mmCIF file with all atom_site columns, C-alpha atoms in Angstrom:
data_model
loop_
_atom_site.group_PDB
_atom_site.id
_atom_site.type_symbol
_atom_site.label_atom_id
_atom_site.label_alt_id
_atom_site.label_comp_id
_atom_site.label_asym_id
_atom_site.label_entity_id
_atom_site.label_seq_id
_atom_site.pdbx_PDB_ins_code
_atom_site.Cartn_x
_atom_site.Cartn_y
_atom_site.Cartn_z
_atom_site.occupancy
_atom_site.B_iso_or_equiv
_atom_site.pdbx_formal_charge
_atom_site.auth_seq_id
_atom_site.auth_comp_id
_atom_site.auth_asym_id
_atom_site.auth_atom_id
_atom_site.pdbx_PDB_model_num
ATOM 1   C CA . UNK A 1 1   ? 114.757 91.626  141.524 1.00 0.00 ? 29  UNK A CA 1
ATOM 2   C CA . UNK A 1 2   ? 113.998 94.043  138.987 1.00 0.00 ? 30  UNK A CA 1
ATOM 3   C CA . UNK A 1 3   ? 115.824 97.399  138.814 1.00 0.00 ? 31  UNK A CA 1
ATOM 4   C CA . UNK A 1 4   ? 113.912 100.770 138.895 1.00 0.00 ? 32  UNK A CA 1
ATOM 5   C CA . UNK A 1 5   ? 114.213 103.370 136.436 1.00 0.00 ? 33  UNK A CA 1
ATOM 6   C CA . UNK A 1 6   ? 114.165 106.552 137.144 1.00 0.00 ? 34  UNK A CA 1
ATOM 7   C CA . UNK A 1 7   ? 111.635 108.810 135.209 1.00 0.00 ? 35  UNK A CA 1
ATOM 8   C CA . UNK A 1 8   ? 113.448 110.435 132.617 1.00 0.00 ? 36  UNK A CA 1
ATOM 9   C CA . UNK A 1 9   ? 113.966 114.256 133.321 1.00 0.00 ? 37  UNK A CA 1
ATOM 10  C CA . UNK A 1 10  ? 111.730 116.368 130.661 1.00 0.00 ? 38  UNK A CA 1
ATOM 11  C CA . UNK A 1 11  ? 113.626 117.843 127.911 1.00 0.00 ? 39  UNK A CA 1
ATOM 12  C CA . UNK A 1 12  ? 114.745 121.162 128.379 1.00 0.00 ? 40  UNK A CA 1
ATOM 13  C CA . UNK A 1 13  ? 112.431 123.773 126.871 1.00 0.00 ? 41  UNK A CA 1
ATOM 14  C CA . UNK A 1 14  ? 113.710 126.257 124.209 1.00 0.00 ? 42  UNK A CA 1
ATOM 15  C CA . UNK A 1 15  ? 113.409 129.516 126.250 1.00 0.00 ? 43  UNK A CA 1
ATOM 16  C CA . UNK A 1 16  ? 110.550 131.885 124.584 1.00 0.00 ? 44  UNK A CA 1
ATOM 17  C CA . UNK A 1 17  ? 112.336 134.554 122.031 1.00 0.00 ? 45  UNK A CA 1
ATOM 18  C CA . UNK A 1 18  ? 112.156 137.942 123.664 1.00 0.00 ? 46  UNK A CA 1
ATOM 19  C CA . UNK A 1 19  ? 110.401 140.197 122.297 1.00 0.00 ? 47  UNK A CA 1
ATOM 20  C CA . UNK A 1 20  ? 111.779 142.768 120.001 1.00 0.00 ? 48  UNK A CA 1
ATOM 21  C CA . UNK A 1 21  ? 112.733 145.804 121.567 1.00 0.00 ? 49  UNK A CA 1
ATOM 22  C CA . UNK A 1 22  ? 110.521 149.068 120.226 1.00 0.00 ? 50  UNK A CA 1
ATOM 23  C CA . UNK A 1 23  ? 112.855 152.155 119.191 1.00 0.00 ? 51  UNK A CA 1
ATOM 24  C CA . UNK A 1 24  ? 110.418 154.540 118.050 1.00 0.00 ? 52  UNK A CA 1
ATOM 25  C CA . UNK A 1 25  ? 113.193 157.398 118.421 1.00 0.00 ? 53  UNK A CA 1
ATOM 26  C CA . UNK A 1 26  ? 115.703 155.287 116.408 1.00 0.00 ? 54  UNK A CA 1
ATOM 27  C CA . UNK A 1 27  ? 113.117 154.800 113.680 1.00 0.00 ? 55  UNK A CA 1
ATOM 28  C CA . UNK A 1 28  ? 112.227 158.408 113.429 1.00 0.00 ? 56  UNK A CA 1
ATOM 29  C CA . UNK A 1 29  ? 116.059 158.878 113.478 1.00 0.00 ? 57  UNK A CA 1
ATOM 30  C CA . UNK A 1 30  ? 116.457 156.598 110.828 1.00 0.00 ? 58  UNK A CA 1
ATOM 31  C CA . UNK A 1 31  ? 113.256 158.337 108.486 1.00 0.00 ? 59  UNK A CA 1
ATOM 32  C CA . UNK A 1 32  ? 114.601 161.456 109.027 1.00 0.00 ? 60  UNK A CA 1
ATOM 33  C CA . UNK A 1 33  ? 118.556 160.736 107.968 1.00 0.00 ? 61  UNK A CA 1
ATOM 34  C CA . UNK A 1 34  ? 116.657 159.030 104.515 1.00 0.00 ? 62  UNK A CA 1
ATOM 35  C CA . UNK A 1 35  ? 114.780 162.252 104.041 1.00 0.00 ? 63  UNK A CA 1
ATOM 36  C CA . UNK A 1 36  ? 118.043 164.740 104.641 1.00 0.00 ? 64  UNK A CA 1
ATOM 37  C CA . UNK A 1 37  ? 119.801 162.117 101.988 1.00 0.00 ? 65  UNK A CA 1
ATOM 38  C CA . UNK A 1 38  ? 117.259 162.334 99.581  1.00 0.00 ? 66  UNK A CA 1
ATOM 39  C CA . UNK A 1 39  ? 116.903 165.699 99.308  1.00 0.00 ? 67  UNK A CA 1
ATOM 40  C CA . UNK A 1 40  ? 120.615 166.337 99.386  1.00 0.00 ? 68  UNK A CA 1
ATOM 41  C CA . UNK A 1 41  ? 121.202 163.748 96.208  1.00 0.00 ? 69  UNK A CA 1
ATOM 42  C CA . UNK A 1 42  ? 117.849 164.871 94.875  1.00 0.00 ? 70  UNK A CA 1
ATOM 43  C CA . UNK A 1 43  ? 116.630 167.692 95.975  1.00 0.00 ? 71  UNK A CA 1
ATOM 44  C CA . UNK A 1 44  ? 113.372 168.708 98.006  1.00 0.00 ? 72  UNK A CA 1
ATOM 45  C CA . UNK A 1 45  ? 110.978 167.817 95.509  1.00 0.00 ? 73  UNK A CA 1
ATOM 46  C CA . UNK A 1 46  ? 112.164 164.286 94.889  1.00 0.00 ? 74  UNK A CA 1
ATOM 47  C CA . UNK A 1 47  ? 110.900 163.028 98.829  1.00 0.00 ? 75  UNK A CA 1
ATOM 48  C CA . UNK A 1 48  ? 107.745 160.993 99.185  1.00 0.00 ? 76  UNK A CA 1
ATOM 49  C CA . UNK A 1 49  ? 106.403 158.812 101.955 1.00 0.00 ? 77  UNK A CA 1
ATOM 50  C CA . UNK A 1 50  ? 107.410 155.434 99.749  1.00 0.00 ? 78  UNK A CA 1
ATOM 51  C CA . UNK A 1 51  ? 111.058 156.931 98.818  1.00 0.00 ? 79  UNK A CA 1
ATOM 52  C CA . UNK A 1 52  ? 111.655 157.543 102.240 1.00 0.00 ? 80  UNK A CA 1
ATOM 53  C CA . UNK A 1 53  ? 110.680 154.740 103.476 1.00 0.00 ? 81  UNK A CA 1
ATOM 54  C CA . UNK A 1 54  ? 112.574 152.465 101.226 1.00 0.00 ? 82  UNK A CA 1
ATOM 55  C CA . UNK A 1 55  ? 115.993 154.196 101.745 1.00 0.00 ? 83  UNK A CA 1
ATOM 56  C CA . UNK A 1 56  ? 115.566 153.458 105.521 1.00 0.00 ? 84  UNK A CA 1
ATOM 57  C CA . UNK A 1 57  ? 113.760 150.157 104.903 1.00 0.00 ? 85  UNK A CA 1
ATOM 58  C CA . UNK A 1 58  ? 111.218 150.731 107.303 1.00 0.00 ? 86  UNK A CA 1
ATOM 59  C CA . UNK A 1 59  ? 107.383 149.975 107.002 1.00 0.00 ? 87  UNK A CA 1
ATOM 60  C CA . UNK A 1 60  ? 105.805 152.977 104.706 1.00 0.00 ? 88  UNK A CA 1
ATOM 61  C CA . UNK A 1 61  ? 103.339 153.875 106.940 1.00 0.00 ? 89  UNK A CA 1
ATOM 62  C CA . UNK A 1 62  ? 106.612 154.268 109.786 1.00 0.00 ? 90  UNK A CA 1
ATOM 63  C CA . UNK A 1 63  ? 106.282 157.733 107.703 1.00 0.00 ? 91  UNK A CA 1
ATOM 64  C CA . UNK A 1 64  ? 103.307 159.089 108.969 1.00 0.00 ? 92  UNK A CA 1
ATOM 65  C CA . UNK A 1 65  ? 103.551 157.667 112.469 1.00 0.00 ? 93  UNK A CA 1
ATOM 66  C CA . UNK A 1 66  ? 106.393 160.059 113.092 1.00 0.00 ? 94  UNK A CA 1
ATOM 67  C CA . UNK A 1 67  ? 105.609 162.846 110.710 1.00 0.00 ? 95  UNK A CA 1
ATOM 68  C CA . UNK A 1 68  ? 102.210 164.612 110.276 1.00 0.00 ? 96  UNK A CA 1
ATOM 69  C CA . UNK A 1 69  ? 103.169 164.882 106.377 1.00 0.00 ? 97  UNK A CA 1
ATOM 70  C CA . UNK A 1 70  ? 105.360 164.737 103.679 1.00 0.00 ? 98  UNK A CA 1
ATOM 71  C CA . UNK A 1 71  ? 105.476 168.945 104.323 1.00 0.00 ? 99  UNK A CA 1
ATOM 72  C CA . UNK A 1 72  ? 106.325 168.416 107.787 1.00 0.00 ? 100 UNK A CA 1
ATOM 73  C CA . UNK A 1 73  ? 109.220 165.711 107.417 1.00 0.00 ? 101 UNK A CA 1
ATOM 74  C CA . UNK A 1 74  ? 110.656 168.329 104.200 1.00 0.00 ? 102 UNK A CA 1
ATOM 75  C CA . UNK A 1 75  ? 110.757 171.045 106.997 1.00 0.00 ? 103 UNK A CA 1
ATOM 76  C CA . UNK A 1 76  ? 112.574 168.597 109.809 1.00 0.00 ? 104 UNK A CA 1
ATOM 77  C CA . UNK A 1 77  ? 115.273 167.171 107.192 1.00 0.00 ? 105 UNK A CA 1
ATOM 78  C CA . UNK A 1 78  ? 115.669 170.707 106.397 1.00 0.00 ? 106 UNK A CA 1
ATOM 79  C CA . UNK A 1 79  ? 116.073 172.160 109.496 1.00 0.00 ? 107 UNK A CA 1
ATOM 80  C CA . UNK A 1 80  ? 118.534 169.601 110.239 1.00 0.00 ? 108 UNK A CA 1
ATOM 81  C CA . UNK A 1 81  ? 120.139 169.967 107.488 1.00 0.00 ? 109 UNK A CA 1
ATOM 82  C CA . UNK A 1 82  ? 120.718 173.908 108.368 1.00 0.00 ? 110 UNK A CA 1
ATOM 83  C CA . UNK A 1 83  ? 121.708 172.799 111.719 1.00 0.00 ? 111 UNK A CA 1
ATOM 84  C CA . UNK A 1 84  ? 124.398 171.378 109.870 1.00 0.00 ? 112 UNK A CA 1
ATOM 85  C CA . UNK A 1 85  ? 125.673 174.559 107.538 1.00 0.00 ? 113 UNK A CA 1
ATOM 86  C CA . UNK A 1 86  ? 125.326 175.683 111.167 1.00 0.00 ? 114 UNK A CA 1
ATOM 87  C CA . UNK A 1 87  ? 128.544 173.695 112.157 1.00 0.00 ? 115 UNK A CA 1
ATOM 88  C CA . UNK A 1 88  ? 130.839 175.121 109.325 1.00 0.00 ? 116 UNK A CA 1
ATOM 89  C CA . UNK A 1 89  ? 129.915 179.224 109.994 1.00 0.00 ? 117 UNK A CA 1
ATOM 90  C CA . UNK A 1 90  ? 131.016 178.398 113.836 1.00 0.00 ? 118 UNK A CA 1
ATOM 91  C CA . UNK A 1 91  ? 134.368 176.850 112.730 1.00 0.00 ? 119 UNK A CA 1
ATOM 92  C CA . UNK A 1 92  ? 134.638 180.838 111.166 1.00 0.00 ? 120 UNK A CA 1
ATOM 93  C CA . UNK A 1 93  ? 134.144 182.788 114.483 1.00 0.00 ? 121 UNK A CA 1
ATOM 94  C CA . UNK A 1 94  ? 137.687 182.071 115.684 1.00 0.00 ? 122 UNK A CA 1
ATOM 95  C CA . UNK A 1 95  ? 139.208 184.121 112.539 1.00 0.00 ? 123 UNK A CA 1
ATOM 96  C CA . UNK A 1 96  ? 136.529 186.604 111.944 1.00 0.00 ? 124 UNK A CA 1
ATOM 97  C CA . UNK A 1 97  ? 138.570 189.269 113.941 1.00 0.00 ? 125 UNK A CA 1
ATOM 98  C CA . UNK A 1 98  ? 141.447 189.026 111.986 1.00 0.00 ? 126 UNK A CA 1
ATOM 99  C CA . UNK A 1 99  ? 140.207 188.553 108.651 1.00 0.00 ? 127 UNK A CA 1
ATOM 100 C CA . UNK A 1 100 ? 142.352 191.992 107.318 1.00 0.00 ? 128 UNK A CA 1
ATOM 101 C CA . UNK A 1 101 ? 145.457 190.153 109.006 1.00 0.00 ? 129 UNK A CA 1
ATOM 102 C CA . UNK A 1 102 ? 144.856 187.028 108.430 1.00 0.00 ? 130 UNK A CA 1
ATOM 103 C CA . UNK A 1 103 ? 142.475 185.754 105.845 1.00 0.00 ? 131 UNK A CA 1
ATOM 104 C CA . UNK A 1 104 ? 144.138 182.514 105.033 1.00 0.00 ? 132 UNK A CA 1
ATOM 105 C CA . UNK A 1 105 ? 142.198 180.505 108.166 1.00 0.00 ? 133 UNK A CA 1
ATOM 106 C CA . UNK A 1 106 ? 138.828 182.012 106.611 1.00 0.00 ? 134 UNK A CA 1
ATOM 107 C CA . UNK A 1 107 ? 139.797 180.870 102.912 1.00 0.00 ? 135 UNK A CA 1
ATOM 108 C CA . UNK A 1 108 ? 140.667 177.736 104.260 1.00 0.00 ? 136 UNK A CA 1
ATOM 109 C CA . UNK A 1 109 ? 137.192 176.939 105.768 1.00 0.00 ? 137 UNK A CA 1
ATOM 110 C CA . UNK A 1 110 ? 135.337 178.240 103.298 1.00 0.00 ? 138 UNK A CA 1
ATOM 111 C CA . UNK A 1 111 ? 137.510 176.416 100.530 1.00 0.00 ? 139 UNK A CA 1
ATOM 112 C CA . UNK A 1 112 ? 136.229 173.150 102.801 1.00 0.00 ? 140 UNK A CA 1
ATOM 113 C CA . UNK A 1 113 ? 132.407 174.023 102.230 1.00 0.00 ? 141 UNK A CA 1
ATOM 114 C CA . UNK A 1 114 ? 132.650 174.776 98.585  1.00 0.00 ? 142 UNK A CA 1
ATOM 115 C CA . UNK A 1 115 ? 134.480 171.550 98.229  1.00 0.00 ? 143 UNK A CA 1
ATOM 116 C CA . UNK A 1 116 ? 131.831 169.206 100.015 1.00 0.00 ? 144 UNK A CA 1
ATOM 117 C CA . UNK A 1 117 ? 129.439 167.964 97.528  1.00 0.00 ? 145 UNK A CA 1
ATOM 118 C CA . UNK A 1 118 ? 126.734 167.448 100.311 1.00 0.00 ? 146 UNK A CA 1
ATOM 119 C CA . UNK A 1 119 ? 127.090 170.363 101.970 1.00 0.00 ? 147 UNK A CA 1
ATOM 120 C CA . UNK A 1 120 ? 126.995 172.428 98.971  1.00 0.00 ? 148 UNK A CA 1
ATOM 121 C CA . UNK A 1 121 ? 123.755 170.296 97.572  1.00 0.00 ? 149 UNK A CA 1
ATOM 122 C CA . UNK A 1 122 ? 122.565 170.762 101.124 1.00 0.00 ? 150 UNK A CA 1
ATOM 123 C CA . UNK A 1 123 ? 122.914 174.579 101.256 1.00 0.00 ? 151 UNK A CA 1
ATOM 124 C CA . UNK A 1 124 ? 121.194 174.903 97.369  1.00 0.00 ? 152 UNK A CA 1
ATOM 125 C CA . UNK A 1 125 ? 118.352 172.866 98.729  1.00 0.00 ? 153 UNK A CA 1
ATOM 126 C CA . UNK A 1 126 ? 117.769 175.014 101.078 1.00 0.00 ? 154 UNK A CA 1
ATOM 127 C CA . UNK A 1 127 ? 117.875 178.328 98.844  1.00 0.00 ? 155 UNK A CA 1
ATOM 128 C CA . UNK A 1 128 ? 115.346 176.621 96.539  1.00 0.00 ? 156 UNK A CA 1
ATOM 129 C CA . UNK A 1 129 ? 112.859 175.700 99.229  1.00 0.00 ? 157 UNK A CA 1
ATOM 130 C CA . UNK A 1 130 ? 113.159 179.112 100.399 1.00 0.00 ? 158 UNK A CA 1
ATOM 131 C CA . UNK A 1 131 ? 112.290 180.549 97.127  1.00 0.00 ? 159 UNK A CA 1
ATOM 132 C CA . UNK A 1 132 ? 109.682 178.566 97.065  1.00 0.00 ? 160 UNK A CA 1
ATOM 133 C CA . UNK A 1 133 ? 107.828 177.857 100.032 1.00 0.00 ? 161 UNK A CA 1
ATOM 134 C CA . UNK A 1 134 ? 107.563 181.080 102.429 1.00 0.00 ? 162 UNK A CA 1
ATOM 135 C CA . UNK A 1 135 ? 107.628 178.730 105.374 1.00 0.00 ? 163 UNK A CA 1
ATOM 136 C CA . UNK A 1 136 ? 110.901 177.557 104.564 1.00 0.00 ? 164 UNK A CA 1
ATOM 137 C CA . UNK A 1 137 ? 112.529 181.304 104.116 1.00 0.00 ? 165 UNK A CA 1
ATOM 138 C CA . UNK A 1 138 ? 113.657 182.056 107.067 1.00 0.00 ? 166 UNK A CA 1
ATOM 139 C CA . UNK A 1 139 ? 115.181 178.886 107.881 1.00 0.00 ? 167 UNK A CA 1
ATOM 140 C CA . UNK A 1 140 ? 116.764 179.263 104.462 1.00 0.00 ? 168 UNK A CA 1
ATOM 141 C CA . UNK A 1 141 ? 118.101 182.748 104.906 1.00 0.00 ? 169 UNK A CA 1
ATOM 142 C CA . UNK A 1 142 ? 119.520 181.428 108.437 1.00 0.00 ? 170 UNK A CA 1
ATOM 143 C CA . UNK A 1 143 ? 123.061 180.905 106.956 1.00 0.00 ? 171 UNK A CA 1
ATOM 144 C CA . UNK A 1 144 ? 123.472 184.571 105.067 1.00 0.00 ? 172 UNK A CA 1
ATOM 145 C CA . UNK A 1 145 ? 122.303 186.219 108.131 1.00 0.00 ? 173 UNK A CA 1
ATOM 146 C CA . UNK A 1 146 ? 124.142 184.759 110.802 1.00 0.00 ? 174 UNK A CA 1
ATOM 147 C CA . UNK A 1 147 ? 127.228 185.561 107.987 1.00 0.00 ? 175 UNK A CA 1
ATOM 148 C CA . UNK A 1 148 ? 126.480 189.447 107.927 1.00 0.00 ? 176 UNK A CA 1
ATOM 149 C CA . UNK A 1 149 ? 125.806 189.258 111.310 1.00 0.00 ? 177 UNK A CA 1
ATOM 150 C CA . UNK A 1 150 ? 129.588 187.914 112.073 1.00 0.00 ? 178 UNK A CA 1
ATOM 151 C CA . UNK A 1 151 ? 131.081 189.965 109.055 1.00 0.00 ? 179 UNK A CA 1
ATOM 152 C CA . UNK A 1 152 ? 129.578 193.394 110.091 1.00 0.00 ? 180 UNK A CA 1
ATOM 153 C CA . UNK A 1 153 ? 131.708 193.865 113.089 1.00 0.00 ? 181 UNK A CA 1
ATOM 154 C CA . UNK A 1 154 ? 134.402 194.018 110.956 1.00 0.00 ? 182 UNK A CA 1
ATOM 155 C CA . UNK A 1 155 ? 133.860 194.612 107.515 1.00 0.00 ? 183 UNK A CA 1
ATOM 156 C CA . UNK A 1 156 ? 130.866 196.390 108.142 1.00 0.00 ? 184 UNK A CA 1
ATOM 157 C CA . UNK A 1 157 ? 127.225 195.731 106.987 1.00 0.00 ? 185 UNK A CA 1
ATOM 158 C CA . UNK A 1 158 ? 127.103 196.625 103.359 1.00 0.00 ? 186 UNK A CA 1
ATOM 159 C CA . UNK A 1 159 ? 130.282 195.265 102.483 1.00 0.00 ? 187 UNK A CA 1
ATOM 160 C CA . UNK A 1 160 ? 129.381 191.785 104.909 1.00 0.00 ? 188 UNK A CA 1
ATOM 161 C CA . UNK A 1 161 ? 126.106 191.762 102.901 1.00 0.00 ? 189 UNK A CA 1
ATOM 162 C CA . UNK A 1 162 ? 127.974 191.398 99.325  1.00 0.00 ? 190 UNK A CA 1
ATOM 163 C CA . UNK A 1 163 ? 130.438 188.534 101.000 1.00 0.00 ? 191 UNK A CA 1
ATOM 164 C CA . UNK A 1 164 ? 127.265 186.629 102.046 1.00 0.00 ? 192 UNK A CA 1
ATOM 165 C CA . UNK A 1 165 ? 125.351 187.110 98.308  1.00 0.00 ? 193 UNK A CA 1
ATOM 166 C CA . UNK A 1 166 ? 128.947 186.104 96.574  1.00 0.00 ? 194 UNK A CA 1
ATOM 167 C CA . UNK A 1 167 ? 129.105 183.372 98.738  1.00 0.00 ? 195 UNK A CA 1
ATOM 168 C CA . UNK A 1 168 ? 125.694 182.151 97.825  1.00 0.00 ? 196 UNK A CA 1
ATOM 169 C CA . UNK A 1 169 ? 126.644 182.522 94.194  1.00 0.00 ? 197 UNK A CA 1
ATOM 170 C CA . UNK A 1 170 ? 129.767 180.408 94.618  1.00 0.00 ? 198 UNK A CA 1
ATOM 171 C CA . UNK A 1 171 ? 127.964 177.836 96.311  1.00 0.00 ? 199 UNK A CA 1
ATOM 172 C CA . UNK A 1 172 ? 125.554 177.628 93.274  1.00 0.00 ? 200 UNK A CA 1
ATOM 173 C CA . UNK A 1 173 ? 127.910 177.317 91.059  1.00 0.00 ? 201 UNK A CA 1
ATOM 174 C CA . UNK A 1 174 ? 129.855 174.985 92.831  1.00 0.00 ? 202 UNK A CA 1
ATOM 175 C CA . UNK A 1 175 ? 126.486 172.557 92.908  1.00 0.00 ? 203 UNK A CA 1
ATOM 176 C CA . UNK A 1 176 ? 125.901 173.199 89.120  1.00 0.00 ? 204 UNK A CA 1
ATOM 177 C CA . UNK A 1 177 ? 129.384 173.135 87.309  1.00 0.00 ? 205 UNK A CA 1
ATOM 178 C CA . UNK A 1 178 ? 130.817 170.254 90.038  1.00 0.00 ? 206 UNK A CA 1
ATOM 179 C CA . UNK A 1 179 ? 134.017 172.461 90.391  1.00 0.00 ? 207 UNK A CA 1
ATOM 180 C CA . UNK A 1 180 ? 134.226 175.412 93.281  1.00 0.00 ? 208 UNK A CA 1
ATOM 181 C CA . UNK A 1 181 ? 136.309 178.153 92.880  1.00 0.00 ? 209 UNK A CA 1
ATOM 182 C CA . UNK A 1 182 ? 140.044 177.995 93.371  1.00 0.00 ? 210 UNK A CA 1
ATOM 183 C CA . UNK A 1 183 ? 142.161 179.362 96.742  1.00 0.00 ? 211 UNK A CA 1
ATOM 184 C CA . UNK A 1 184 ? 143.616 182.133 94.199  1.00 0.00 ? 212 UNK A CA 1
ATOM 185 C CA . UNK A 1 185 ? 140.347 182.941 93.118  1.00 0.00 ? 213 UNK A CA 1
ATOM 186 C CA . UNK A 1 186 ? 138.182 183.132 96.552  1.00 0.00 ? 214 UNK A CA 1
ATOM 187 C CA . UNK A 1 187 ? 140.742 185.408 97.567  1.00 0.00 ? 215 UNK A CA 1
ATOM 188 C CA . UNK A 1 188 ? 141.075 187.748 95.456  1.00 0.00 ? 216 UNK A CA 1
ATOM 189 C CA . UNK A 1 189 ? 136.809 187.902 95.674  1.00 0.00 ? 217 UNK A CA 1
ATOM 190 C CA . UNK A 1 190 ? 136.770 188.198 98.953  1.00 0.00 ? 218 UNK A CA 1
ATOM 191 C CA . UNK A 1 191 ? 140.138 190.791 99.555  1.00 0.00 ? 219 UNK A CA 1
ATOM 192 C CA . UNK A 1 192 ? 137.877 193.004 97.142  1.00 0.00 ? 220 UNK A CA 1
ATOM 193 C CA . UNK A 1 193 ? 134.910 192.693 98.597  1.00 0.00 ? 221 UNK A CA 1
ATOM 194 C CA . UNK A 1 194 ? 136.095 193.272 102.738 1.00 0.00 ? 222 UNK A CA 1
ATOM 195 C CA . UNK A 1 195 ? 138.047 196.528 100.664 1.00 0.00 ? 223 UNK A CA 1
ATOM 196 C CA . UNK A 1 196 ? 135.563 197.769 98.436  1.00 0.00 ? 224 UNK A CA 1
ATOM 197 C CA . UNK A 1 197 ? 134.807 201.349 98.838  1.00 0.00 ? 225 UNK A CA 1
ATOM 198 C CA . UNK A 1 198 ? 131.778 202.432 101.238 1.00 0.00 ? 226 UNK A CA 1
ATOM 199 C CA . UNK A 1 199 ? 130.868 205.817 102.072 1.00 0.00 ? 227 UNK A CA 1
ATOM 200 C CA . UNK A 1 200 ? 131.991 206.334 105.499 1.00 0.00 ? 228 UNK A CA 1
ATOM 201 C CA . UNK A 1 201 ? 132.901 203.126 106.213 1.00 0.00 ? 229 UNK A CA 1
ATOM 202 C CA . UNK A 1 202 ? 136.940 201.860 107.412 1.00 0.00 ? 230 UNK A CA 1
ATOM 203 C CA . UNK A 1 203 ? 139.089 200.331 105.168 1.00 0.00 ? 231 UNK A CA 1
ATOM 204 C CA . UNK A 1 204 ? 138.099 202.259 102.253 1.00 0.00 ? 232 UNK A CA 1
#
């Protein structure tokens, strides 16, 4: 009597990879954050399609699926990078109204910003474009005037608009010599400056 076999049960199939999941939003994320790093370390003049692409390893022509032009991805990493200086002149509002009583909180912030290399590279980059490309001046000038703008009710405009223009100066140098001003310093700048004698103005 001869045993049956039963046929043997086919081998189990490797199940099919699954496709790779598209992020086009992630990837533009990730070309935009290279761009804002570039031109932070290197300034605005230093980004190209192939730079940008390599620092966020993606494909080169990922660079002008998600941005018209080079001119057009210089303008988004720069915006974003004002939305950013954005973030530090809010963290002021809660002290602007006592800034004659108590100027220490303001020092304190401002201290912060003069004493972050990439916000500081960030800010000049910004300036510079300005200067440069009339497109770009308003968006640079964003910073400065929403300063006055706080200042004014306080200081008043004249004396918020020298605060603003010493505070671009100290960011400058802050970028060039690699050392910001000191606490000691800043204050004493900035006590003048909020006291400094305007024609019919308070706090003369």
């Amino acid at each position: 009597m001869h045993e049956t076999t039963e046929p043997a049960a086919p081998a189990a199939q490797a199940a099919p990879a699954a496709p790779r999941r598209r992020d086009p939003e992630g990837r533009r994320r990730a070309i935009l954050a290279a761009a804002t790093e570039i031109i932070v370390e290197e300034g605005a003049a230093a980004l190209t399609h192939r730079a940008v692409a390599k620092r966020a390893s993606v494909p080169l022509g990922s660079t002008t699926q998600y941005f018209t032009s080079i001119d057009d991805m210089r303008e988004c990493a720069l915006q974003q990078l004002a939305d950013e200086i954005d973030e530090s002149i809010a963290r002021l509002e809660p002290f602007i109204a006592t800034i004659f009583e108590r100027p220490d909180p303001i020092i304190d912030e401002l201290l912060a910003y003069l004493e972050d290399p990439r916000t500081v590279h960030a800010d000049i980059a910004l300036m510079t474009s300005g200067t440069t490309d009339p497109r770009l001046r308003a968006l640079a000038l964003r910073w400065p005037e929403r300063m006055v703008a706080l200042l004014s009710t306080q200081v008043g405009e004249e004396r918020a608009v020298a605060i603003a223009v010493f505070l671009d100066g100290a960011t400058m140098h802050a970028g060039l010599t690699g050392t910001p001003l000191g606490r000691d310093e800043l204050t004493r700048v900035l006590q003048a400056l909020m006291t400094m004698p305007v024609p019919g103005s308070a706090h003369t």
